[in-house]
């Protein structure tokens, strides 16, 4: 039960935090893109013999680990963007409520 307690939000600081989250997302995107480009530039150095196939293939092999790592990076970038938008939208809604 909240009673007469009020929630106070400094929307300018919330927008500032949203901008910081957006910058973080941009930096993460640059890192993931650099990683993808570096991996792609290497081609497929493993998997051309029995030993290499054992290293690369399977659920715990290099190829699956690489796929999971890159997907995780993409998810992190998307999440940062969604958090930033949510923070900005919340600030706008709060300002709109105060203006009424």
XYZ file of C-alpha atoms in Angstrom:
100
model
C 0.000 0.000 0.000
C 1.451 3.301 -1.096
C -0.711 5.681 0.855
C 0.226 9.337 0.384
C 3.759 8.580 -0.739
C 4.637 9.901 -4.149
C 7.152 8.753 -6.669
C 9.418 11.496 -7.929
C 11.309 11.205 -11.169
C 13.767 13.709 -12.584
C 12.867 13.272 -16.245
C 15.856 15.262 -17.458
C 18.167 12.821 -15.653
C 16.144 9.891 -16.982
C 16.645 11.222 -20.518
C 20.345 11.674 -19.800
C 20.544 8.057 -18.622
C 18.689 6.969 -21.776
C 21.302 8.775 -23.858
C 24.043 6.967 -21.961
C 22.335 3.636 -22.605
C 22.043 4.519 -26.279
C 25.783 5.304 -26.397
C 26.512 1.996 -24.707
C 24.432 0.219 -27.354
C 26.338 1.999 -30.126
C 29.691 0.993 -28.612
C 28.530 -2.600 -28.194
C 27.355 -2.632 -31.818
C 30.763 -1.398 -32.975
C 32.490 -4.121 -30.944
C 30.212 -6.879 -32.253
C 30.630 -5.650 -35.833
C 34.419 -5.579 -35.452
C 34.347 -9.100 -34.025
C 32.143 -10.381 -36.861
C 34.417 -8.797 -39.471
C 37.537 -10.257 -37.855
C 36.003 -13.731 -37.717
C 34.813 -13.502 -41.308
C 38.253 -12.346 -42.464
C 39.797 -15.506 -40.984
C 37.567 -17.745 -43.067
C 37.236 -21.335 -41.884
C 40.678 -22.339 -40.652
C 39.464 -25.495 -38.899
C 37.464 -28.513 -39.867
C 39.351 -29.741 -42.889
C 40.571 -32.969 -41.265
C 39.438 -35.381 -38.544
C 41.026 -33.404 -35.705
C 39.655 -30.090 -37.004
C 36.178 -31.563 -37.492
C 36.122 -32.717 -33.864
C 37.031 -29.194 -32.740
C 34.511 -27.395 -34.956
C 31.446 -29.611 -35.166
C 28.847 -30.643 -32.613
C 26.783 -28.875 -29.977
C 29.902 -27.896 -28.013
C 32.153 -27.239 -30.989
C 33.754 -23.989 -32.074
C 31.127 -23.262 -34.747
C 28.247 -23.486 -32.261
C 30.164 -21.437 -29.678
C 30.877 -18.755 -32.275
C 27.226 -18.665 -33.303
C 26.085 -18.332 -29.676
C 28.645 -15.614 -28.917
C 27.617 -13.496 -31.893
C 23.905 -13.985 -31.183
C 24.509 -12.912 -27.580
C 26.290 -9.793 -28.792
C 23.426 -8.938 -31.127
C 20.933 -9.472 -28.289
C 22.926 -7.170 -26.020
C 22.884 -4.420 -28.671
C 19.125 -4.840 -29.188
C 18.471 -4.800 -25.439
C 20.426 -1.578 -24.955
C 18.355 0.056 -27.682
C 15.092 -1.124 -26.151
C 16.140 0.054 -22.667
C 17.109 3.460 -24.037
C 13.801 3.841 -25.879
C 11.841 2.697 -22.833
C 13.591 5.225 -20.620
C 12.979 8.048 -23.108
C 9.335 7.045 -23.555
C 8.836 6.896 -19.777
C 10.290 10.386 -19.364
C 7.992 11.736 -22.069
C 4.924 10.117 -20.487
C 5.816 11.466 -17.056
C 6.295 14.970 -18.432
C 2.945 14.671 -20.211
C 1.229 13.569 -16.982
C 2.716 16.523 -15.109
C 1.562 18.958 -17.813
C -2.080 17.995 -17.320
